Amino acid sequence: PTGTLTLGCLKPAENIFFLSTGTGIAPFLCLMRDPELYEHYSNVIISHTCRFEDDLMYSKEVIGQFIDDEEIGEMAHGKLTYFGSYTERKPGSRPRITDLIRSGEFFREINREHFNPERDRVMICGSLPMINDLSKLLTDYGFEEGSHNKPGSYTIEKAFAS
């Protein structure tokens, strides 16, 4: 694998967070099939935010299949947490993921402590505004962007980043 959304761009840690919007979930669904992920991390948290509730159906279905998979399901059991949210203004909608992180609501919902660069690693893929906002937020929290040459505590999809 090449690019920045590989485990090799991150330093070892306890938890890994995959934060995505829209089709940005695709590389994370691929990474979740890798047994190495579950060997390296005690907790795998995947967040998928879309505009409409129906847009979450695919990610929910695929993640459900992981849980039922003979090989991956056993490794992911007790380690995998899914957080889906949508921003469409109707009952059940939520603010943007960046706002949920800032307010702490995201962490309360998944029963985890707030981001800590000593314990957590983060991968981000999705819309450019989300990537930029989360990169700034993580940098403010003391996270360092990683690469193959210098692994860090977070990494972003570079295809759309400026």
mmCIF file of C-alpha atoms in Angstrom:
data_model
loop_
_atom_site.group_PDB
_atom_site.id
_atom_site.type_symbol
_atom_site.label_atom_id
_atom_site.label_comp_id
_atom_site.label_asym_id
_atom_site.label_seq_id
_atom_site.Cartn_x
_atom_site.Cartn_y
_atom_site.Cartn_z
ATOM 1 C CA PRO A 1 0.000 0.000 0.000
ATOM 2 C CA THR A 2 1.076 3.534 -0.705
ATOM 3 C CA GLY A 3 -0.267 6.916 0.314
ATOM 4 C CA THR A 4 -0.773 8.295 3.792
ATOM 5 C CA LEU A 5 -3.676 6.155 4.974
ATOM 6 C CA THR A 6 -1.531 3.215 5.979
ATOM 7 C CA LEU A 7 -0.658 1.947 9.439
ATOM 8 C CA GLY A 8 3.017 2.621 8.673
ATOM 9 C CA CYS A 9 2.410 6.383 8.834
ATOM 10 C CA LEU A 10 1.478 6.144 12.520
ATOM 11 C CA LYS A 11 3.488 5.489 15.674
ATOM 12 C CA PRO A 12 2.285 2.552 17.799
ATOM 13 C CA ALA A 13 -0.511 3.336 20.257
ATOM 14 C CA GLU A 14 -3.453 1.826 22.121
ATOM 15 C CA ASN A 15 -6.369 3.222 20.085
ATOM 16 C CA ILE A 16 -6.968 4.118 16.454
ATOM 17 C CA PHE A 17 -9.762 6.404 15.275
ATOM 18 C CA PHE A 18 -10.931 6.432 11.658
ATOM 19 C CA LEU A 19 -12.837 9.681 11.029
ATOM 20 C CA SER A 20 -14.662 9.924 7.713
ATOM 21 C CA THR A 21 -17.341 11.754 5.814
ATOM 22 C CA GLY A 22 -19.228 10.436 2.793
ATOM 23 C CA THR A 23 -17.186 8.137 0.565
ATOM 24 C CA GLY A 24 -14.142 8.807 2.758
ATOM 25 C CA ILE A 25 -15.061 5.684 4.695
ATOM 26 C CA ALA A 26 -13.887 3.426 1.829
ATOM 27 C CA PRO A 27 -10.166 3.218 2.718
ATOM 28 C CA PHE A 28 -11.053 2.520 6.350
ATOM 29 C CA LEU A 29 -13.355 -0.342 5.405
ATOM 30 C CA CYS A 30 -10.383 -1.819 3.534
ATOM 31 C CA LEU A 31 -8.029 -1.333 6.490
ATOM 32 C CA MET A 32 -10.554 -3.014 8.780
ATOM 33 C CA ARG A 33 -10.051 -6.244 6.808
ATOM 34 C CA ASP A 34 -6.351 -6.291 7.737
ATOM 35 C CA PRO A 35 -5.633 -8.613 10.705
ATOM 36 C CA GLU A 36 -2.566 -6.468 11.495
ATOM 37 C CA LEU A 37 -4.909 -3.651 12.557
ATOM 38 C CA TYR A 38 -6.341 -5.729 15.397
ATOM 39 C CA GLU A 39 -2.901 -6.973 16.409
ATOM 40 C CA HIS A 40 -1.543 -3.409 16.772
ATOM 41 C CA TYR A 41 -4.516 -1.643 18.382
ATOM 42 C CA SER A 42 -6.616 -2.498 21.434
ATOM 43 C CA ASN A 43 -9.504 -0.358 20.194
ATOM 44 C CA VAL A 44 -10.601 0.507 16.657
ATOM 45 C CA ILE A 45 -13.143 3.328 16.467
ATOM 46 C CA ILE A 46 -14.686 4.177 13.105
ATOM 47 C CA SER A 47 -16.771 7.308 12.655
ATOM 48 C CA HIS A 48 -18.795 7.936 9.514
ATOM 49 C CA THR A 49 -20.683 11.208 9.057
ATOM 50 C CA CYS A 50 -22.966 11.885 6.114
ATOM 51 C CA ARG A 51 -25.496 14.497 5.213
ATOM 52 C CA PHE A 52 -28.461 12.106 5.104
ATOM 53 C CA GLU A 53 -29.312 9.181 7.378
ATOM 54 C CA ASP A 54 -29.800 6.804 4.418
ATOM 55 C CA ASP A 55 -26.185 7.432 3.366
ATOM 56 C CA LEU A 56 -25.033 5.540 6.480
ATOM 57 C CA MET A 57 -26.723 2.308 5.420
ATOM 58 C CA TYR A 58 -23.727 1.047 3.425
ATOM 59 C CA SER A 59 -21.187 1.532 6.218
ATOM 60 C CA LYS A 60 -23.518 -0.054 8.781
ATOM 61 C CA GLU A 61 -24.042 -3.055 6.520
ATOM 62 C CA VAL A 62 -20.342 -3.586 5.767
ATOM 63 C CA ILE A 63 -19.324 -3.221 9.407
ATOM 64 C CA GLY A 64 -22.075 -5.679 10.345
ATOM 65 C CA GLN A 65 -20.513 -8.131 7.907
ATOM 66 C CA PHE A 66 -17.129 -7.717 9.636
ATOM 67 C CA ILE A 67 -18.670 -8.719 12.937
ATOM 68 C CA ASP A 68 -20.136 -11.869 11.313
ATOM 69 C CA ASP A 69 -16.943 -12.756 9.395
ATOM 70 C CA GLU A 70 -15.252 -15.883 10.798
ATOM 71 C CA GLU A 71 -11.692 -14.494 10.735
ATOM 72 C CA ILE A 72 -12.115 -10.736 11.159
ATOM 73 C CA GLY A 73 -15.121 -10.929 13.477
ATOM 74 C CA GLU A 74 -13.207 -12.870 16.076
ATOM 75 C CA MET A 75 -10.288 -10.407 15.990
ATOM 76 C CA ALA A 76 -12.577 -7.354 16.007
ATOM 77 C CA HIS A 77 -14.821 -8.666 18.801
ATOM 78 C CA GLY A 78 -14.665 -6.243 21.715
ATOM 79 C CA LYS A 79 -12.275 -3.941 19.840
ATOM 80 C CA LEU A 80 -14.455 -2.386 17.144
ATOM 81 C CA THR A 81 -16.720 0.605 17.783
ATOM 82 C CA TYR A 82 -18.849 2.227 15.075
ATOM 83 C CA PHE A 83 -20.205 5.780 15.321
ATOM 84 C CA GLY A 84 -22.512 6.898 12.537
ATOM 85 C CA SER A 85 -24.064 10.325 12.345
ATOM 86 C CA TYR A 86 -25.864 12.515 9.850
ATOM 87 C CA THR A 87 -26.218 16.284 9.719
ATOM 88 C CA GLU A 88 -29.545 16.641 7.854
ATOM 89 C CA ARG A 89 -31.847 18.797 9.944
ATOM 90 C CA LYS A 90 -34.403 16.300 11.212
ATOM 91 C CA PRO A 91 -34.929 14.276 14.413
ATOM 92 C CA GLY A 92 -31.842 12.230 15.270
ATOM 93 C CA SER A 93 -29.403 14.429 13.359
ATOM 94 C CA ARG A 94 -26.242 15.739 14.996
ATOM 95 C CA PRO A 95 -23.797 18.585 14.520
ATOM 96 C CA ARG A 96 -20.657 18.119 12.388
ATOM 97 C CA ILE A 97 -18.128 15.619 13.763
ATOM 98 C CA THR A 98 -15.709 18.441 14.575
ATOM 99 C CA ASP A 99 -18.344 20.028 16.835
ATOM 100 C CA LEU A 100 -19.112 16.664 18.458
ATOM 101 C CA ILE A 101 -15.406 16.212 19.219
ATOM 102 C CA ARG A 102 -14.986 19.733 20.597
ATOM 103 C CA SER A 103 -18.044 19.397 22.848
ATOM 104 C CA GLY A 104 -17.029 15.922 24.042
ATOM 105 C CA GLU A 105 -20.347 14.430 22.884
ATOM 106 C CA PHE A 106 -18.533 12.104 20.464
ATOM 107 C CA PHE A 107 -16.444 10.616 23.273
ATOM 108 C CA ARG A 108 -19.428 10.271 25.628
ATOM 109 C CA GLU A 109 -21.366 8.413 22.912
ATOM 110 C CA ILE A 110 -18.570 5.895 22.304
ATOM 111 C CA ASN A 111 -17.622 5.666 25.988
ATOM 112 C CA ARG A 112 -14.009 6.777 25.472
ATOM 113 C CA GLU A 113 -11.785 9.491 26.882
ATOM 114 C CA HIS A 114 -11.052 12.620 24.854
ATOM 115 C CA PHE A 115 -8.199 12.470 22.319
ATOM 116 C CA ASN A 116 -4.725 12.072 23.792
ATOM 117 C CA PRO A 117 -1.659 12.020 21.472
ATOM 118 C CA GLU A 118 0.135 9.597 23.803
ATOM 119 C CA ARG A 119 -2.602 6.957 23.584
ATOM 120 C CA ASP A 120 -4.536 7.638 20.365
ATOM 121 C CA ARG A 121 -3.894 7.602 16.626
ATOM 122 C CA VAL A 122 -6.224 9.171 14.067
ATOM 123 C CA MET A 123 -6.762 8.746 10.339
ATOM 124 C CA ILE A 124 -8.959 11.265 8.491
ATOM 125 C CA CYS A 125 -10.601 10.913 5.083
ATOM 126 C CA GLY A 126 -13.507 12.827 3.621
ATOM 127 C CA SER A 127 -14.442 16.328 2.624
ATOM 128 C CA LEU A 128 -11.692 18.934 2.428
ATOM 129 C CA PRO A 129 -13.323 21.223 5.039
ATOM 130 C CA MET A 130 -13.549 18.302 7.492
ATOM 131 C CA ILE A 131 -9.937 17.272 6.833
ATOM 132 C CA ASN A 132 -8.718 20.846 7.376
ATOM 133 C CA ASP A 133 -10.827 21.403 10.501
ATOM 134 C CA LEU A 134 -9.823 18.105 12.112
ATOM 135 C CA SER A 135 -6.151 18.581 11.233
ATOM 136 C CA LYS A 136 -6.145 21.937 13.002
ATOM 137 C CA LEU A 137 -8.070 20.518 15.951
ATOM 138 C CA LEU A 138 -5.658 17.589 16.346
ATOM 139 C CA THR A 139 -2.618 19.848 16.011
ATOM 140 C CA ASP A 140 -4.082 22.062 18.752
ATOM 141 C CA TYR A 141 -4.405 18.907 20.925
ATOM 142 C CA GLY A 142 -0.700 18.125 20.415
ATOM 143 C CA PHE A 143 -0.973 15.529 17.636
ATOM 144 C CA GLU A 144 1.660 15.448 14.890
ATOM 145 C CA GLU A 145 0.927 14.549 11.280
ATOM 146 C CA GLY A 146 2.669 11.373 10.188
ATOM 147 C CA SER A 147 4.162 10.087 6.954
ATOM 148 C CA HIS A 148 6.089 7.017 5.831
ATOM 149 C CA ASN A 149 9.347 8.883 6.499
ATOM 150 C CA LYS A 150 8.267 10.133 9.906
ATOM 151 C CA PRO A 151 5.360 8.311 11.562
ATOM 152 C CA GLY A 152 3.166 10.533 13.713
ATOM 153 C CA SER A 153 -0.033 10.493 15.710
ATOM 154 C CA TYR A 154 -2.447 11.311 12.865
ATOM 155 C CA THR A 155 -2.614 11.162 9.114
ATOM 156 C CA ILE A 156 -4.940 12.483 6.432
ATOM 157 C CA GLU A 157 -6.026 11.570 2.935
ATOM 158 C CA LYS A 158 -3.851 13.708 0.670
ATOM 159 C CA ALA A 159 -5.789 13.263 -2.593
ATOM 160 C CA PHE A 160 -7.949 16.311 -1.929
ATOM 161 C CA ALA A 161 -5.891 18.129 0.704
ATOM 162 C CA SER A 162 -4.343 21.451 -0.211
#
